[in-house]
Short mmCIF file of C-alpha atoms and ligand atoms in Angstrom, two decimals:
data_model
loop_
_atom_site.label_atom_id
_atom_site.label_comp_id
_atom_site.label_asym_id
_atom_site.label_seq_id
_atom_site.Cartn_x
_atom_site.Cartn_y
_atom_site.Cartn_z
CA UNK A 1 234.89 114.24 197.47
CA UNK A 2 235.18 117.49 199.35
CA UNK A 3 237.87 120.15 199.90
CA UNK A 4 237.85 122.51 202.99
CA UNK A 5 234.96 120.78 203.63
CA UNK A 6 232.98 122.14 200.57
CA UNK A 7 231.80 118.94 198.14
CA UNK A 8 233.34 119.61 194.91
CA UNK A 9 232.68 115.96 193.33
CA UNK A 10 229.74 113.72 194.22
CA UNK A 11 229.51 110.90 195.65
CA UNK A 12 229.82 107.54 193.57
CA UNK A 13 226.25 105.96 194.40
CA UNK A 14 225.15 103.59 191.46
CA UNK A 15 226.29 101.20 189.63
CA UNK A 16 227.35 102.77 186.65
CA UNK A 17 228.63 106.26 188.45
CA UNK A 18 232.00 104.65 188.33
CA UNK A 19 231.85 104.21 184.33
CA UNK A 20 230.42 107.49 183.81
CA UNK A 21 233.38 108.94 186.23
CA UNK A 22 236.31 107.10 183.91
CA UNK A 23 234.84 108.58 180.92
CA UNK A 24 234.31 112.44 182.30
CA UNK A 25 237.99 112.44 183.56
CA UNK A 26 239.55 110.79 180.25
CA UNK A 27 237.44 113.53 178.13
CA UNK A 28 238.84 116.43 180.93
CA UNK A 29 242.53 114.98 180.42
CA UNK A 30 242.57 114.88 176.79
CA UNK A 31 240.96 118.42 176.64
CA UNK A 32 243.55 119.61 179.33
CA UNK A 33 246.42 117.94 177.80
CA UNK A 34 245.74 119.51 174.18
CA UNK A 35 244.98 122.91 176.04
CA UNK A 36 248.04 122.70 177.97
CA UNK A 37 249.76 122.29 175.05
CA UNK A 38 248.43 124.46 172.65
CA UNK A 39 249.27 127.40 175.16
CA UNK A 40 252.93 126.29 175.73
CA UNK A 41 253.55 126.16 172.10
CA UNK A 42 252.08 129.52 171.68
CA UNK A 43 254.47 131.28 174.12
CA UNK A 44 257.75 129.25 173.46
CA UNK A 45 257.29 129.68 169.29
CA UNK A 46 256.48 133.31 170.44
CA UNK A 47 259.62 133.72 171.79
CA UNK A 48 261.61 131.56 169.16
CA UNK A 49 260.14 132.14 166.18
CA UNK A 50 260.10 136.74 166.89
CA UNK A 51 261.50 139.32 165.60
CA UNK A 52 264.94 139.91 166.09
CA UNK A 53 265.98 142.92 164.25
CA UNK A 54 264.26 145.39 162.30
CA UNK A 55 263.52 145.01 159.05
CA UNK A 56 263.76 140.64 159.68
CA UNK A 57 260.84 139.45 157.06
CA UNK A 58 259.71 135.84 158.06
CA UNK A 59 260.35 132.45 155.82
CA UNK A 60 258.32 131.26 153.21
CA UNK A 61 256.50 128.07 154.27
CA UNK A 62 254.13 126.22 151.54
CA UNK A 63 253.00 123.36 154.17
CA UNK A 64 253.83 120.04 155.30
CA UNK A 65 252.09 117.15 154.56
CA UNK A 66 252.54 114.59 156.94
CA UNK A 67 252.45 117.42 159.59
CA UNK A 68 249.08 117.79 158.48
CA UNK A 69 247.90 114.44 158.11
CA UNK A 70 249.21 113.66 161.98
CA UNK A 71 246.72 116.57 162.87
CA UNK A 72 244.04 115.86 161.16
CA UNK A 73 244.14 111.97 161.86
CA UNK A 74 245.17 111.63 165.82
CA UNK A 75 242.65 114.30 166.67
CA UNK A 76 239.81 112.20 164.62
CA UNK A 77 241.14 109.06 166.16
CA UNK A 78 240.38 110.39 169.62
CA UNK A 79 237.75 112.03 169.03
CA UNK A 80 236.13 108.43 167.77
CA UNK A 81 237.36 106.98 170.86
CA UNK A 82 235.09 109.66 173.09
CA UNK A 83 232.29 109.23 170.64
CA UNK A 84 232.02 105.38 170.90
CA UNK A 85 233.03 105.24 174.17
CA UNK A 86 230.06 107.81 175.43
CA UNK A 87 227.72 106.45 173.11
CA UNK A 88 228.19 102.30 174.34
CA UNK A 89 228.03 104.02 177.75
CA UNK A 90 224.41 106.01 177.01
CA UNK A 91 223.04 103.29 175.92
CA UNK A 92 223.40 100.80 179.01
CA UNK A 93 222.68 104.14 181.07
CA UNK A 94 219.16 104.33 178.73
CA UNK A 95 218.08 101.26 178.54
CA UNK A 96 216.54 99.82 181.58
CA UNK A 97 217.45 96.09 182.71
CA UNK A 98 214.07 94.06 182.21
CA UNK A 99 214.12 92.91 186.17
CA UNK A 100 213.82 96.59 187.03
CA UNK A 101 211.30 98.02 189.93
CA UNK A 102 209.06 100.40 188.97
CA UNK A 103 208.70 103.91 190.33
CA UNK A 104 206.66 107.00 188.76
CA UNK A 105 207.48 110.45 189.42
CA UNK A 106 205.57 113.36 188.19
CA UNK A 107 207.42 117.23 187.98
CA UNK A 108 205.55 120.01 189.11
CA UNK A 109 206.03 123.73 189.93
CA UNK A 110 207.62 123.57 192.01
CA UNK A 111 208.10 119.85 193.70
CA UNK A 112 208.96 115.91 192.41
CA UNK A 113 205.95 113.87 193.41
CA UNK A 114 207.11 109.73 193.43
CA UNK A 115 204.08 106.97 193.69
CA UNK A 116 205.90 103.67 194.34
CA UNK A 117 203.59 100.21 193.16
CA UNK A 118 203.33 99.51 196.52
CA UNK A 119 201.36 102.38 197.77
CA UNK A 120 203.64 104.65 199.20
CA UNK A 121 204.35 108.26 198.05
CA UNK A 122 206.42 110.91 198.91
CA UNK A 123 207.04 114.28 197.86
CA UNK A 124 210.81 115.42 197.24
CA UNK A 125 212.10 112.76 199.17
CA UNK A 126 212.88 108.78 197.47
CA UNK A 127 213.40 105.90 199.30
CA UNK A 128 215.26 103.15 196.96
CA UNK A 129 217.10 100.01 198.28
CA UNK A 130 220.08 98.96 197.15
CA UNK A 131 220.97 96.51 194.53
CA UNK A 132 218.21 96.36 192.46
CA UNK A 133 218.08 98.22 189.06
CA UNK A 134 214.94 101.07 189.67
CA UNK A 135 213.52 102.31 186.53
CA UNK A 136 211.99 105.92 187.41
CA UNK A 137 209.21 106.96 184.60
CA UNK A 138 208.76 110.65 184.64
CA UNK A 139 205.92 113.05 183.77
CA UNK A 140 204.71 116.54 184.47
CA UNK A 141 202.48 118.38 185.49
CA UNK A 142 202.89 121.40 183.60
CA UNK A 143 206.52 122.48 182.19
CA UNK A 144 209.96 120.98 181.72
CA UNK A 145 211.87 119.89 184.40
CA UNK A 146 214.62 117.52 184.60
CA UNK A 147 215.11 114.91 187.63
CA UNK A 148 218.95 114.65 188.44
CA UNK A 149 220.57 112.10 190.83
CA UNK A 150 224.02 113.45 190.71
CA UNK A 151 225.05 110.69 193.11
CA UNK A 152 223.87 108.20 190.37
CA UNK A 153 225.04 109.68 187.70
CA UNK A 154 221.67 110.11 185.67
CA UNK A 155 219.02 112.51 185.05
CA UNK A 156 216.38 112.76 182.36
CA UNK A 157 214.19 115.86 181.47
CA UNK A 158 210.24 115.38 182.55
CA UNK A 159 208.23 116.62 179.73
CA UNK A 160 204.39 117.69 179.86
CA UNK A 161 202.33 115.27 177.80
CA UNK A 162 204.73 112.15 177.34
CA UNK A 163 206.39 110.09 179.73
CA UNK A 164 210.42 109.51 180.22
CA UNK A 165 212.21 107.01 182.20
CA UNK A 166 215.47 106.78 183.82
CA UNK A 167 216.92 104.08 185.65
CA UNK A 168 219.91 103.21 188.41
CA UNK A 169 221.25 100.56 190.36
CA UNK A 170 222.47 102.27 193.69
CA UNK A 171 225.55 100.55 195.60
CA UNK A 172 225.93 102.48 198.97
CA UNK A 173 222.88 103.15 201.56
CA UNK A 174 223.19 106.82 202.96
CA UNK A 175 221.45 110.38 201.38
CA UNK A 176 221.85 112.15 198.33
CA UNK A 177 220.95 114.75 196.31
CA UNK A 178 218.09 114.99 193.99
CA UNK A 179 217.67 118.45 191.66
CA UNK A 180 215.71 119.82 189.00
CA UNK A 181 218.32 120.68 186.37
CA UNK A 182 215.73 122.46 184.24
CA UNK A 183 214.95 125.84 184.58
CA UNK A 184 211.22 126.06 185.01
CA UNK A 185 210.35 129.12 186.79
CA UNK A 186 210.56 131.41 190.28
CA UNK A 187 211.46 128.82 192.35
CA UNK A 188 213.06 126.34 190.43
CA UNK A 189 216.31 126.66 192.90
CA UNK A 190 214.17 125.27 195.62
CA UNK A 191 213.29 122.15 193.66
CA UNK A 192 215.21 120.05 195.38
CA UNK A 193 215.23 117.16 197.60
CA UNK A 194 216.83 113.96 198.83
CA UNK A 195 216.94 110.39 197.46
CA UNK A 196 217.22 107.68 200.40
CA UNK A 197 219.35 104.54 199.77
CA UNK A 198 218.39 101.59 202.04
CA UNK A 199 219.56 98.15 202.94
CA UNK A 200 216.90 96.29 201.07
CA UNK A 201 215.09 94.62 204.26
CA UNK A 202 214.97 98.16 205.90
CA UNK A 203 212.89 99.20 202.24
CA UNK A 204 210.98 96.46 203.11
CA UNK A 205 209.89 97.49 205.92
CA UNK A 206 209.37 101.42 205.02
CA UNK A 207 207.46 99.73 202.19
CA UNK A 208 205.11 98.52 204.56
CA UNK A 209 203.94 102.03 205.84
CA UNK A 210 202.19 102.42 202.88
CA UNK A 211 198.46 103.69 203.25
CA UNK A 212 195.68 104.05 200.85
CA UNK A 213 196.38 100.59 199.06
CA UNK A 214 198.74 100.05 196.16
CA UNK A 215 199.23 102.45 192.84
CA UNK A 216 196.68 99.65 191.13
CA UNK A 217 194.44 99.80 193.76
CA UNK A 218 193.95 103.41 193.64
CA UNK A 219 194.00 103.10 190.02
CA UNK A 220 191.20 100.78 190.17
CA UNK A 221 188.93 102.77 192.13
CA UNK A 222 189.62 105.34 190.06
CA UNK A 223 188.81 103.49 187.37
CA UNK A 224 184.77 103.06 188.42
CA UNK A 225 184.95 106.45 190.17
CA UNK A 226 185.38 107.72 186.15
CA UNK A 227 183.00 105.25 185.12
CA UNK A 228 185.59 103.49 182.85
CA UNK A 229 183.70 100.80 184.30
CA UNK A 230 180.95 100.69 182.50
CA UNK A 231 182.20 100.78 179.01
CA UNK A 232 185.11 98.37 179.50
CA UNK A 233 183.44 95.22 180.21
CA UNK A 234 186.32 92.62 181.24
CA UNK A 235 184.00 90.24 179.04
CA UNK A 236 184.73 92.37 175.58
CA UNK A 237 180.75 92.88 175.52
CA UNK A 238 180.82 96.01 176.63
CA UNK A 239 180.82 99.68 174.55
CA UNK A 240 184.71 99.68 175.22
CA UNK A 241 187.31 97.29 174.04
CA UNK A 242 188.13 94.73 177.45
CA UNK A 243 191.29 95.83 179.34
CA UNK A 244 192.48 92.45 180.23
CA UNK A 245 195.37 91.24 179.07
CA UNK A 246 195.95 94.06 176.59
CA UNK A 247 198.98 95.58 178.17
CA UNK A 248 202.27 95.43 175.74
CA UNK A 249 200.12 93.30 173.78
CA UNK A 250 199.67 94.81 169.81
CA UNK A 251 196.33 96.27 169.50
CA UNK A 252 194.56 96.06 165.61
CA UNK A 253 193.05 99.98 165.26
CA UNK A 254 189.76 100.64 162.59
CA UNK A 255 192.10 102.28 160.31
CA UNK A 256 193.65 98.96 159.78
CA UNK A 257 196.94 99.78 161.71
CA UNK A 258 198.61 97.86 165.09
CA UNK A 259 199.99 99.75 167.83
CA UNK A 260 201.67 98.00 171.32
CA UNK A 261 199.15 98.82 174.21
CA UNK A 262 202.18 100.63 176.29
CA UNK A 263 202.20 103.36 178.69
CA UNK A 264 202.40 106.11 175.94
CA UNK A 265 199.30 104.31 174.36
CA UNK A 266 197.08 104.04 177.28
CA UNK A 267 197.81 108.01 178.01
CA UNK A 268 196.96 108.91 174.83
CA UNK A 269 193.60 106.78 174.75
CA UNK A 270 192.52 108.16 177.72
CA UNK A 271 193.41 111.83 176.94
CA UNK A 272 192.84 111.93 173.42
CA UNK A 273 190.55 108.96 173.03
CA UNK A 274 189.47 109.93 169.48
CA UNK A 275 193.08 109.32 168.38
CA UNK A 276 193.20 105.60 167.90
CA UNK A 277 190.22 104.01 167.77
CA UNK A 278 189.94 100.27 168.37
CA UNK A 279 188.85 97.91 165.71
CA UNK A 280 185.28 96.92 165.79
CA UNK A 281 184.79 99.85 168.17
CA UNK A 282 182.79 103.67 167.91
CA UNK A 283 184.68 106.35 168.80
CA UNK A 284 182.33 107.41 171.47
CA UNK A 285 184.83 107.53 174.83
CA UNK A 286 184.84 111.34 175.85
CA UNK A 287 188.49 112.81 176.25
CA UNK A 288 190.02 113.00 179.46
CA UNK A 289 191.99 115.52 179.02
CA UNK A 290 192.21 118.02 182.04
CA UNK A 291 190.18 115.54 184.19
CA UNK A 292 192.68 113.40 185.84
CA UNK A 293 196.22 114.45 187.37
CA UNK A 294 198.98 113.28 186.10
CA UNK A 295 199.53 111.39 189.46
CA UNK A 296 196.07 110.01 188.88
CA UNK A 297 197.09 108.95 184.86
CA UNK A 298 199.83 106.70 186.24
CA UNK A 299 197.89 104.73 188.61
CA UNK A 300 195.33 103.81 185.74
CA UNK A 301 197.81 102.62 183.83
CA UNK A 302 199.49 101.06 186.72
CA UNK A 303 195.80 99.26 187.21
CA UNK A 304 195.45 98.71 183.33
CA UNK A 305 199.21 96.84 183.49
CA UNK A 306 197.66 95.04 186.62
CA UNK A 307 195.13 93.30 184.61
CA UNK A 308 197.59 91.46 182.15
CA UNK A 309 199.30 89.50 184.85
CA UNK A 310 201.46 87.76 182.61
CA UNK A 311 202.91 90.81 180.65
CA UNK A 312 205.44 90.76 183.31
CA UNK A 313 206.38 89.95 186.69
CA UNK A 314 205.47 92.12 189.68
CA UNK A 315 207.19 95.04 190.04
CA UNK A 316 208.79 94.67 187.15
CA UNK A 317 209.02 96.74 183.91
CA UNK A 318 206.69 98.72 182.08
CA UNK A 319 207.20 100.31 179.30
CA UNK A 320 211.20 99.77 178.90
CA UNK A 321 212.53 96.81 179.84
CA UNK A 322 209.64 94.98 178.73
CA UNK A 323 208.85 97.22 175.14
CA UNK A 324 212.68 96.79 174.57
CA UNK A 325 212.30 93.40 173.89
CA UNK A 326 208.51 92.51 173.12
CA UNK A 327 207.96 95.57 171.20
CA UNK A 328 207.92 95.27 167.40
CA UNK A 329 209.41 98.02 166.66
CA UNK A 330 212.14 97.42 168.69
CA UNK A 331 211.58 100.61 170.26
CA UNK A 332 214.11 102.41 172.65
CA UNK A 333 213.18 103.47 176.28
CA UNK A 334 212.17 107.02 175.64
CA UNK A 335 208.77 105.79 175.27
CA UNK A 336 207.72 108.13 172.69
CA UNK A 337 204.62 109.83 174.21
CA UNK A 338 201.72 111.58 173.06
CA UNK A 339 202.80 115.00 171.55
CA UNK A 340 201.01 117.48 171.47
CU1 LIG B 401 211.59 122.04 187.94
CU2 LIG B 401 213.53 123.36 187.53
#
């Protein structure tokens, strides 16, 4: 929606823009309405209720009950009404549908870096087709920043040292927007760029530009180029607990605990590798930490997820989808990371 030709409202791109729309302008009537009248009543009691003559000395009022109950109780009732209407509404816009397509974007001083499964990445620029929920996990590289599609309706802060997901369904091919709506230094103004919606045959075949193999590919040569290799024998005989299979599986830890081998998992063991040792394993994998990119961290664990082939389908969801329902802890989508 523009006016004299300068966009005041975005575009309506995604699935859910519309829902997220109804809500915004029923919370901005409400608040306008009240406003509105508030301000009214001010000036006409102003000029019924003043001063007439000199020496006029005002009525003695000792309060009105149901006046006050009808202000106390319609403002509460509406104010429920916003509250579970924008929290239903958060939590389809969190929660990533378990057929979703995976696509990892890291933040970075002052760029958005996306790696899609297939190979191809792209720097400030996204190529999505339409119809088909995408689930975005974010990291970065070094501060907060936060990846907004205004045009979707969504956006979700990227935070060093844990990972973050956000997801969309976009309805219209065409350009939009993509910002960082987190302050995060000199140029953060120029951390911007455009997200591509395509028919999903002409995704298909951008798709198939890709060069350098897929995310798991690259992950996998990474893999022996690290010597991970060596350790983590796909037979279980090796120094390092086997790989296979693993992924969104519960692992049993020495200390006697169970964690689900998720994304926020893998990072950690690779990063902080001392933090939860495997049962029936020494703690003798050196950290990671400041040795791979973040770029390079995702492929890994895109390889890692590539080696349980029945956790879920291809392309489909990581941590999310997949964790929302198989994990035991029921845990949401904000894959709690690695703190630290
Ligand atoms: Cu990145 Cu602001």
């Amino acid at each position: 929606m523009s006016v004299f030709g300068i966009p005041i409202f975005p575009e309506q791109a995604s699935s859910f823009a519309k829902d997220v729309d109804a809500l915004y302008f029923f919370i901005v009537a409400v608040s306008a309405f009240f406003a509105l009248l508030v301000a009214v009543l001010v000036v006409v009691f102003g000029v019924k209720f003043r001063r007439k003559h000199a020496g006029e000395v005002g009525a003695r009022i000792e309060g009105n009950l149901p006046m006050e109950l009808a202000w106390s109780v319609i403002p509460a009732v509406i104010a429920m009404v916003m509250f579970g209407w924008g929290a239903s509404l958060f939590y389809h816009l969190r929660r990533p549908p378990a057929e979703s397509m995976n696509i990892y974007a890291v933040g970075k001083q002052w760029m958005w870096k996306f790696q899609h499964l297939e190979g191809q990445r792209e720097i400030n620029e996204l190529h999505v087709p339409t119809g088909r929920p995408i689930k975005v996990t974010v990291a970065s590289e070094d501060v907060l920043h936060s990846l907004y599609f205004p045009a979707f309706r969504t956006k979700i802060d990227a935070i060093p040292g844990r990972y973050t997901q956000l997801w969309f369904e976009a309805t219209k091919p065409g350009t939009y927007h993509m910002f960082c709506a987190e302050y995060c230094g000199t140029n953060h103004s120029g951390m911007i760029g455009s997200v591509t919606v395509m028919e999903p045959a002409a995704y298909q075949n951008w798709l198939a530009g890709a060069e350098g193999g897929t995310m798991a590919e690259r992950g996998a040569a990474l893999f022996s180029q690290l010597a991970c290799n060596t350790c983590h024998l796909e037979t279980g005989q090796g120094r390092g607990p086997s790989l296979k299979d693993i992924y969104l599986k519960p692992v049993e830890l020495a200390d006697g605990s169970t964690v689900t081998a998720d994304e926020a998992y893998l990072r950690e063991s690779i990063l902080n590798s001392q933090a939860k040792i495997v049962k029936g394993f020494q703690p003798l994998m050196p950290t990671f930490q400041g040795l791979i990119s973040e770029e390079g961290l995702v492929s890994l664990i895109e390889h890692i997820r590539s080696l349980s082939p029945n956790a879920s389908a291809p392309g489909a969801p990581a941590a999310a989808g997949a964790a929302g329902a198989a994990s035991p802890t029921g845990a949401t989508n904000q894959t709690p990371g690695t703190v630290r």
